[in-house]
Amino acid sequence: MSDEKTKAVKRLKALTPARIGVGRAGTRPATAALLSFWADHAEARDAVKGDLSADFVEKFCHCYQAVAVHSTVQNRDEFILFPPRGKRLCTEDEKMLISRFGSDVYDVAIIISDGLSARAVEENLPDLYPMLLDGFSPANISVSPLVIVHHGRVAIGDQIAHLAGAKVAINLIGERPGLSCATGLSAYITYNPNPQTTISSDRTVVSNIHAGGTPAVEAGAFIVKVVERILAVKVSGVKLQAIS
Amino acid sequence: MNLADLNKDTLLSVGIDIGTTTTHLVVTSLKFSNVARPTQINALQVTDKEVLFESTVYRTPLTEAGLIDAKAVAMLIEQAYAEAEAKTGRNMKAVQTGAVIITGESARTRNAAQVLEEIAELAGEFVVESAGPNLESILCARGSGAQALSKAESMRVLNIDIGGGTSNFAVIDNGAITSTAVNFLAGRAIIFDQGKIAAISRAAQDLCREKNINLTISMCESECQAQLSLLAAEMAEAICTSADNYSDNNLDLIVISGGVAEIMATLSLYKDFPSAPEKNVEHIVGDNPYNDFGIYLARALTTRLERSDKPYSLAANAIRATVLGAGMHTLQLSGSTIEFAQESLPLRNLPLLKIDAKDSTKLVANIKQALAHKELDWSKTPLTLALTGLDAAGLQYQNMKSLAQELARAHCDLKGCEPLVVTTAEDIGMALGSLLKRLIPDKRIITVDGIAIEDGDYLDIGRPLHSNSSSDQYTAALPVVVKTLIFYKN
């Protein structure tokens, strides 16, 4: 390739993390490109298969008086094979949460779920969670005790928030990893969450939270504004979009 | 105009160029919309630009003393506004943004401020006034299409806008304007009156002296053709040498715009018709309507560029490069998650202080140093702190918090004026804003992100823009203009 073309390809490659201009050797990918593909793929698989580290859970439980719970799933393979089982709490933890929440009511319940990337949770939450607390406290928005879910999917947030008697559920959950990013986090926000009635379109989503997308601190500040608005207008999801 | 054009997703923008030789304006419509994917946080961008009206190119009215006639210019613009209203059906009172640029040598005349004052009220709410040729260089490069070309083709392009009073240079690397410069070799180097030389610019006098060219006031134009051509050739040579210097002799393309490029385009048009009375200036471009050196320079420059091996092109709509740039390319839109005290906007001419924020423990000292360097008193002048040097670690919660604490401390210790204005390139405006608000709740705070400030002296911030296509009400973008002062290179 001429110098000029190499330069142009370099500039194009700088615009995207996608695998463009990787070259080839005969009919096969070049070794370097193949290795980096394998590495990224391995990283994505690790993110999906990985559990939340004991360190992280312990630190959060210690700093923020969080409590760790499990869905009905026993292990990671079952979690991936049977998605509905990750949407409900195991009976034991459900009972435990009921007694922990007691009869108090809250404006907001914050739930942290590993989802499909425990790494996303570990990388973003230490910066995102304190931003939420900093935002809610001066606005006099009450927050229920923090819950960390092992093997949790989106809907489990609604169940937990419902148990807490919270008006709004915020489920901060690791996104399905891609080949260019394994640490993306999303926030699923539901007004009046109820596992019997809540459907996907009731949830407002803030996605793409990671170092290469919306930084965790900024996402935290933004989620506070979204929740303030949801509490004011008493709807979320597509209904919120319709009145905005 | 249909109703859709009146929705809140467009900005009516005006560009007014008051040059050494000519004055004209354009009215454009800037459409902005949310370019983020669903579920991602809104991102507003200008997505479409449309020219609605181009005025006649008027001669800049001057007073006896050679100054710009402020009142006459204001009248011209009023007249052009009326014409624009009649043609577009838009109410020109609704102009929201744009720029009035006093360009070229006239920017150096003493009454630039007075001219801007005359026009300011007329022009519109967030219309930037500027007499700085550095901004002009940038606007020319955008208005001429050179920047878009550089970006699309991944090229290093030099835009040279040759007007009446100045030549403005801008180097554009892969779409980014990397440096600008200006000199005074331009079309109004010599002014003729009734066939005689009536005035010679200082730059032209210097060049004549240096190259031993005998040209003096009141010589007959027809009798000194040889000297005039010689001066034109030397001037073209000097412009090309400057071009090499400014661009380190490393270029893919030179784009020429401005009034002189307009003449060059006309000349090249006639070249294709061999029967046209070639070389007879009077016949080729009418009778030298501006009675100046532009025609000579255009011919010499064409010859000089043809001789060199460097590829060059003339900008389409060359004479309007500045005005198009002023109308369509002055503002940047900030990121959409930001914090702003609405009642403080718009803000104009905020001195810009670049502050290294990598180590927040040094922030107060860095701010003090920058204030001392620019000889500014924060308690008297509201200003902008442009934070630089933030890395991944800087965006962590603990570090953001100490940054906010140090900013609040600096603002209190130094008795800074309100509003406290902070800009960053990184997407942290809302986070920093809300942290600051907790610390100093009764102060007005503006934190704007997504604004890359390379080299600037002043900042203007307009009123917030919301988009119809945005899915929420808590995001908005602010139009921001960074203005720079000239740096001369010889």
CSV table of N, CA and C in Angstrom, one decimal, chain A residues 39-147:
chain,number,residue,atom,x,y,z
A,39,ALA,N,-8.5,-12.4,21.3
A,39,ALA,CA,-8.4,-11.8,22.6
A,39,ALA,C,-9.6,-11.1,23.1
A,40,ASP,N,-10.2,-10.3,22.1
A,40,ASP,CA,-11.4,-9.6,22.4
A,40,ASP,C,-12.6,-10.5,22.7
A,41,HIS,N,-12.6,-11.6,21.9
A,41,HIS,CA,-13.7,-12.5,22.0
A,41,HIS,C,-13.6,-13.2,23.4
A,42,ALA,N,-12.4,-13.6,23.8
A,42,ALA,CA,-12.1,-14.2,25.1
A,42,ALA,C,-12.6,-13.2,26.2
A,43,GLU,N,-12.3,-12.0,26.0
A,43,GLU,CA,-12.6,-11.0,27.0
A,43,GLU,C,-14.1,-10.9,27.2
A,44,ALA,N,-14.8,-10.9,26.0
A,44,ALA,CA,-16.3,-10.8,26.0
A,44,ALA,C,-16.8,-12.1,26.7
A,45,ARG,N,-16.3,-13.2,26.4
A,45,ARG,CA,-16.7,-14.5,27.0
A,45,ARG,C,-16.5,-14.4,28.5
A,46,ASP,N,-15.3,-14.0,28.9
A,46,ASP,CA,-15.0,-13.9,30.3
A,46,ASP,C,-16.0,-13.0,31.0
A,47,ALA,N,-16.3,-11.9,30.4
A,47,ALA,CA,-17.3,-10.9,31.0
A,47,ALA,C,-18.6,-11.6,31.2
A,48,VAL,N,-19.1,-12.3,30.2
A,48,VAL,CA,-20.4,-13.0,30.4
A,48,VAL,C,-20.3,-14.1,31.4
A,49,LYS,N,-19.2,-14.8,31.4
A,49,LYS,CA,-19.1,-16.0,32.3
A,49,LYS,C,-18.7,-15.6,33.7
A,50,GLY,N,-18.1,-14.4,33.9
A,50,GLY,CA,-17.5,-14.1,35.2
A,50,GLY,C,-18.6,-13.7,36.2
A,51,ASP,N,-18.3,-14.0,37.4
A,51,ASP,CA,-19.1,-13.6,38.6
A,51,ASP,C,-18.6,-12.3,39.2
A,52,LEU,N,-19.5,-11.6,39.9
A,52,LEU,CA,-19.0,-10.5,40.7
A,52,LEU,C,-17.9,-11.0,41.7
A,53,SER,N,-16.8,-10.2,41.8
A,53,SER,CA,-15.8,-10.7,42.7
A,53,SER,C,-16.2,-10.5,44.1
A,54,ALA,N,-15.7,-11.3,45.0
A,54,ALA,CA,-16.1,-11.2,46.4
A,54,ALA,C,-15.6,-9.9,47.0
A,55,ASP,N,-14.4,-9.5,46.5
A,55,ASP,CA,-13.9,-8.2,46.9
A,55,ASP,C,-14.8,-7.0,46.7
A,56,PHE,N,-15.3,-7.0,45.4
A,56,PHE,CA,-16.2,-5.9,45.1
A,56,PHE,C,-17.5,-5.9,46.0
A,57,VAL,N,-18.1,-7.1,46.1
A,57,VAL,CA,-19.3,-7.2,46.9
A,57,VAL,C,-19.1,-6.8,48.3
A,58,GLU,N,-18.0,-7.3,48.8
A,58,GLU,CA,-17.7,-7.0,50.2
A,58,GLU,C,-17.5,-5.5,50.4
A,59,LYS,N,-16.7,-4.9,49.5
A,59,LYS,CA,-16.4,-3.5,49.6
A,59,LYS,C,-17.7,-2.7,49.6
A,60,PHE,N,-18.6,-3.0,48.7
A,60,PHE,CA,-19.9,-2.3,48.5
A,60,PHE,C,-20.8,-2.5,49.8
A,61,CYS,N,-20.8,-3.8,50.2
A,61,CYS,CA,-21.6,-4.0,51.4
A,61,CYS,C,-21.1,-3.2,52.6
A,62,HIS,N,-19.7,-3.1,52.7
A,62,HIS,CA,-19.1,-2.4,53.8
A,62,HIS,C,-19.4,-0.9,53.7
A,63,CYS,N,-19.1,-0.3,52.5
A,63,CYS,CA,-19.2,1.1,52.3
A,63,CYS,C,-20.6,1.6,52.4
A,64,TYR,N,-21.5,0.9,51.7
A,64,TYR,CA,-22.8,1.4,51.5
A,64,TYR,C,-23.9,0.6,52.2
A,65,GLN,N,-23.5,-0.3,53.1
A,65,GLN,CA,-24.5,-1.2,53.8
A,65,GLN,C,-25.4,-1.9,52.8
A,66,ALA,N,-24.8,-2.4,51.8
A,66,ALA,CA,-25.5,-3.1,50.8
A,66,ALA,C,-25.7,-4.6,51.2
A,67,VAL,N,-26.7,-5.2,50.6
A,67,VAL,CA,-26.9,-6.6,50.9
A,67,VAL,C,-26.9,-7.4,49.6
A,68,ALA,N,-26.2,-8.5,49.6
A,68,ALA,CA,-26.1,-9.3,48.3
A,68,ALA,C,-27.1,-10.4,48.3
A,69,VAL,N,-27.8,-10.6,47.2
A,69,VAL,CA,-28.8,-11.6,47.0
A,69,VAL,C,-28.6,-12.4,45.8
A,70,HIS,N,-29.3,-13.5,45.6
A,70,HIS,CA,-29.2,-14.4,44.4
A,70,HIS,C,-30.6,-14.5,43.8
A,71,SER,N,-30.5,-14.7,42.4
A,71,SER,CA,-31.8,-15.0,41.7
A,71,SER,C,-32.0,-16.5,41.9
A,72,THR,N,-33.0,-17.0,41.2
A,72,THR,CA,-33.3,-18.5,41.4
A,72,THR,C,-32.2,-19.3,40.7
A,73,VAL,N,-31.3,-18.7,40.0
A,73,VAL,CA,-30.2,-19.4,39.3
A,73,VAL,C,-29.1,-19.9,40.2
A,74,GLN,N,-28.6,-21.1,39.9
A,74,GLN,CA,-27.6,-21.7,40.8
A,74,GLN,C,-26.2,-21.3,40.3
A,75,ASN,N,-26.0,-21.2,39.0
A,75,ASN,CA,-24.6,-20.9,38.5
A,75,ASN,C,-24.7,-20.2,37.1
A,76,ARG,N,-23.6,-19.8,36.6
A,76,ARG,CA,-23.5,-18.9,35.4
A,76,ARG,C,-24.1,-19.6,34.2
A,77,ASP,N,-23.8,-20.9,34.0
A,77,ASP,CA,-24.3,-21.6,32.9
A,77,ASP,C,-25.9,-21.7,32.8
A,78,GLU,N,-26.4,-21.9,34.0
A,78,GLU,CA,-27.9,-21.9,34.1
A,78,GLU,C,-28.4,-20.6,33.8
A,79,PHE,N,-27.7,-19.5,34.3
A,79,PHE,CA,-28.2,-18.1,34.1
A,79,PHE,C,-28.3,-17.8,32.6
A,80,ILE,N,-27.3,-18.3,31.8
A,80,ILE,CA,-27.3,-18.0,30.4
A,80,ILE,C,-28.3,-18.9,29.6
A,81,LEU,N,-28.4,-20.1,30.1
A,81,LEU,CA,-29.3,-21.1,29.4
A,81,LEU,C,-30.8,-20.8,29.6
A,82,PHE,N,-31.1,-20.3,30.8
A,82,PHE,CA,-32.5,-20.1,31.2
A,82,PHE,C,-32.8,-18.6,31.6
A,83,PRO,N,-32.9,-17.7,30.7
A,83,PRO,CA,-33.0,-16.3,31.1
A,83,PRO,C,-34.1,-16.0,32.1
A,84,PRO,N,-35.3,-16.6,32.0
A,84,PRO,CA,-36.4,-16.2,33.0
A,84,PRO,C,-36.0,-16.5,34.4
A,85,ARG,N,-35.1,-17.4,34.6
A,85,ARG,CA,-34.7,-17.8,36.0
A,85,ARG,C,-33.9,-16.6,36.7
A,86,GLY,N,-33.3,-15.8,35.8
A,86,GLY,CA,-32.6,-14.6,36.4
A,86,GLY,C,-33.4,-13.4,36.7
A,87,LYS,N,-34.7,-13.6,36.4
A,87,LYS,CA,-35.6,-12.4,36.6
A,87,LYS,C,-36.3,-12.4,38.0
A,88,ARG,N,-36.1,-13.5,38.7
A,88,ARG,CA,-36.8,-13.6,40.0
A,88,ARG,C,-35.8,-14.0,41.2
A,89,LEU,N,-36.1,-13.4,42.3
A,89,LEU,CA,-35.3,-13.7,43.5
A,89,LEU,C,-35.5,-15.2,44.0
A,90,CYS,N,-34.5,-15.8,44.5
A,90,CYS,CA,-34.7,-17.1,45.2
A,90,CYS,C,-35.6,-16.8,46.4
A,91,THR,N,-36.3,-17.8,46.8
A,91,THR,CA,-37.3,-17.6,47.9
A,91,THR,C,-36.7,-17.1,49.2
A,92,GLU,N,-35.6,-17.7,49.5
A,92,GLU,CA,-34.9,-17.4,50.7
A,92,GLU,C,-34.5,-15.9,50.8
A,93,ASP,N,-33.9,-15.4,49.7
A,93,ASP,CA,-33.5,-14.0,49.7
A,93,ASP,C,-34.7,-13.1,49.6
A,94,GLU,N,-35.8,-13.5,49.0
A,94,GLU,CA,-37.0,-12.7,48.9
A,94,GLU,C,-37.5,-12.5,50.4
A,95,LYS,N,-37.5,-13.5,51.2
A,95,LYS,CA,-38.0,-13.4,52.6
A,95,LYS,C,-37.1,-12.5,53.3
A,96,MET,N,-35.7,-12.7,53.1
A,96,MET,CA,-34.8,-11.9,53.8
A,96,MET,C,-35.0,-10.4,53.5
A,97,LEU,N,-35.2,-10.1,52.2
A,97,LEU,CA,-35.4,-8.7,51.8
A,97,LEU,C,-36.7,-8.1,52.4
A,98,ILE,N,-37.7,-8.9,52.4
A,98,ILE,CA,-39.0,-8.4,53.0
A,98,ILE,C,-38.8,-8.0,54.4
A,99,SER,N,-38.0,-8.8,55.2
A,99,SER,CA,-37.8,-8.4,56.6
A,99,SER,C,-36.9,-7.2,56.7
A,100,ARG,N,-35.9,-7.2,55.8
A,100,ARG,CA,-35.0,-6.0,55.8
A,100,ARG,C,-35.6,-4.7,55.5
A,101,PHE,N,-36.4,-4.7,54.5
A,101,PHE,CA,-37.1,-3.4,54.1
A,101,PHE,C,-38.1,-3.0,55.1
A,102,GLY,N,-38.8,-4.0,55.7
A,102,GLY,CA,-39.8,-3.7,56.7
A,102,GLY,C,-41.0,-2.9,56.1
A,103,SER,N,-41.5,-2.0,56.8
A,103,SER,CA,-42.7,-1.3,56.3
A,103,SER,C,-42.4,0.1,55.8
A,104,ASP,N,-41.1,0.4,55.8
A,104,ASP,CA,-40.7,1.8,55.3
A,104,ASP,C,-41.0,1.9,53.8
A,105,VAL,N,-41.3,3.1,53.4
A,105,VAL,CA,-41.4,3.4,51.9
A,105,VAL,C,-40.3,4.3,51.5
A,106,TYR,N,-40.0,4.2,50.2
A,106,TYR,CA,-38.9,5.0,49.7
A,106,TYR,C,-39.3,5.6,48.3
A,107,ASP,N,-38.6,6.6,47.9
A,107,ASP,CA,-38.8,7.2,46.6
A,107,ASP,C,-38.1,6.2,45.6
A,108,VAL,N,-36.9,5.8,45.9
A,108,VAL,CA,-36.1,5.1,44.9
A,108,VAL,C,-35.5,3.9,45.5
A,109,ALA,N,-35.5,2.8,44.7
A,109,ALA,CA,-34.7,1.6,45.1
A,109,ALA,C,-33.6,1.5,44.1
A,110,ILE,N,-32.3,1.3,44.5
A,110,ILE,CA,-31.2,1.1,43.6
A,110,ILE,C,-30.8,-0.3,43.7
A,111,ILE,N,-30.7,-1.0,42.5
A,111,ILE,CA,-30.3,-2.4,42.5
A,111,ILE,C,-29.1,-2.5,41.6
A,112,ILE,N,-28.1,-3.3,42.0
A,112,ILE,CA,-27.0,-3.5,41.1
A,112,ILE,C,-27.0,-5.0,40.7
A,113,SER,N,-27.1,-5.2,39.4
A,113,SER,CA,-27.1,-6.6,38.9
A,113,SER,C,-25.9,-6.9,38.0
A,114,ASP,N,-25.4,-8.1,38.1
A,114,ASP,CA,-24.2,-8.4,37.2
A,114,ASP,C,-24.7,-8.5,35.8
A,115,GLY,N,-25.9,-9.0,35.5
A,115,GLY,CA,-26.4,-9.1,34.1
A,115,GLY,C,-25.4,-9.9,33.3
A,116,LEU,N,-25.1,-9.4,32.1
A,116,LEU,CA,-24.2,-10.2,31.2
A,116,LEU,C,-22.8,-9.7,31.3
A,117,SER,N,-22.5,-8.8,32.2
A,117,SER,CA,-21.1,-8.4,32.4
A,117,SER,C,-20.8,-7.9,33.8
A,118,ALA,N,-20.3,-8.8,34.6
A,118,ALA,CA,-20.0,-8.4,36.0
A,118,ALA,C,-18.9,-7.4,36.0
A,119,ARG,N,-18.0,-7.4,35.0
A,119,ARG,CA,-16.9,-6.4,34.9
A,119,ARG,C,-17.5,-5.0,34.7
A,120,ALA,N,-18.5,-4.9,33.9
A,120,ALA,CA,-19.1,-3.6,33.7
A,120,ALA,C,-19.5,-3.0,35.1
A,121,VAL,N,-20.1,-3.8,35.9
A,121,VAL,CA,-20.5,-3.4,37.2
A,121,VAL,C,-19.3,-2.9,38.1
A,122,GLU,N,-18.3,-3.8,38.0
A,122,GLU,CA,-17.1,-3.5,38.9
A,122,GLU,C,-16.4,-2.2,38.4
A,123,GLU,N,-16.4,-2.0,37.1
A,123,GLU,CA,-15.7,-0.8,36.6
A,123,GLU,C,-16.4,0.5,36.8
A,124,ASN,N,-17.8,0.5,36.7
A,124,ASN,CA,-18.5,1.7,36.6
A,124,ASN,C,-19.2,2.1,38.0
A,125,LEU,N,-19.5,1.1,38.8
A,125,LEU,CA,-20.3,1.5,40.0
A,125,LEU,C,-19.6,2.3,41.0
A,126,PRO,N,-18.2,2.0,41.2
A,126,PRO,CA,-17.6,2.9,42.2
A,126,PRO,C,-17.6,4.3,41.9
A,127,ASP,N,-17.7,4.7,40.6
A,127,ASP,CA,-17.9,6.1,40.3
A,127,ASP,C,-19.3,6.6,40.1
A,128,LEU,N,-20.2,5.7,39.7
A,128,LEU,CA,-21.5,6.0,39.5
A,128,LEU,C,-22.4,6.1,40.7
A,129,TYR,N,-22.3,5.1,41.6
A,129,TYR,CA,-23.2,5.1,42.7
A,129,TYR,C,-23.1,6.3,43.7
A,130,PRO,N,-21.8,6.7,44.0
A,130,PRO,CA,-21.8,7.9,44.9
A,130,PRO,C,-22.4,9.2,44.2
A,131,MET,N,-22.3,9.2,42.9
A,131,MET,CA,-22.9,10.4,42.2
A,131,MET,C,-24.5,10.3,42.4
A,132,LEU,N,-25.0,9.1,42.4
A,132,LEU,CA,-26.5,9.0,42.7
A,132,LEU,C,-26.8,9.5,44.1
A,133,LEU,N,-26.1,9.0,45.1
A,133,LEU,CA,-26.3,9.4,46.4
A,133,LEU,C,-26.2,10.9,46.6
A,134,ASP,N,-25.1,11.5,46.0
A,134,ASP,CA,-24.9,12.9,46.1
A,134,ASP,C,-26.0,13.7,45.4
A,135,GLY,N,-26.6,13.2,44.4
A,135,GLY,CA,-27.7,13.9,43.7
A,135,GLY,C,-29.0,13.7,44.4
A,136,PHE,N,-29.3,12.6,45.0
A,136,PHE,CA,-30.6,12.3,45.6
A,136,PHE,C,-30.7,13.0,47.0
A,137,SER,N,-29.6,13.1,47.7
A,137,SER,CA,-29.8,13.6,49.1
A,137,SER,C,-30.2,15.1,49.1
A,138,PRO,N,-29.5,16.0,48.4
A,138,PRO,CA,-30.0,17.4,48.5
A,138,PRO,C,-31.4,17.6,47.9
A,139,ALA,N,-31.9,16.6,47.1
A,139,ALA,CA,-33.2,16.8,46.5
A,139,ALA,C,-34.3,16.1,47.4
A,140,ASN,N,-33.8,15.6,48.6
A,140,ASN,CA,-34.7,14.9,49.5
A,140,ASN,C,-35.4,13.8,48.9
A,141,ILE,N,-34.7,13.0,48.1
A,141,ILE,CA,-35.2,11.8,47.5
A,141,ILE,C,-34.7,10.6,48.3
A,142,SER,N,-35.6,9.9,48.9
A,142,SER,CA,-35.2,8.8,49.8
A,142,SER,C,-34.8,7.6,49.0
A,143,VAL,N,-33.8,6.9,49.5
A,143,VAL,CA,-33.2,5.7,48.8
A,143,VAL,C,-33.3,4.5,49.7
A,144,SER,N,-33.8,3.4,49.2
A,144,SER,CA,-33.9,2.2,50.0
A,144,SER,C,-32.5,1.5,50.1
A,145,PRO,N,-32.3,0.6,51.1
A,145,PRO,CA,-31.0,0.0,51.2
A,145,PRO,C,-30.6,-0.7,49.9
A,146,LEU,N,-29.3,-0.5,49.6
A,146,LEU,CA,-28.8,-1.0,48.3
A,146,LEU,C,-28.8,-2.5,48.2
A,147,VAL,N,-29.2,-3.1,47.1
A,147,VAL,CA,-29.2,-4.5,46.9
A,147,VAL,C,-28.3,-4.9,45.7
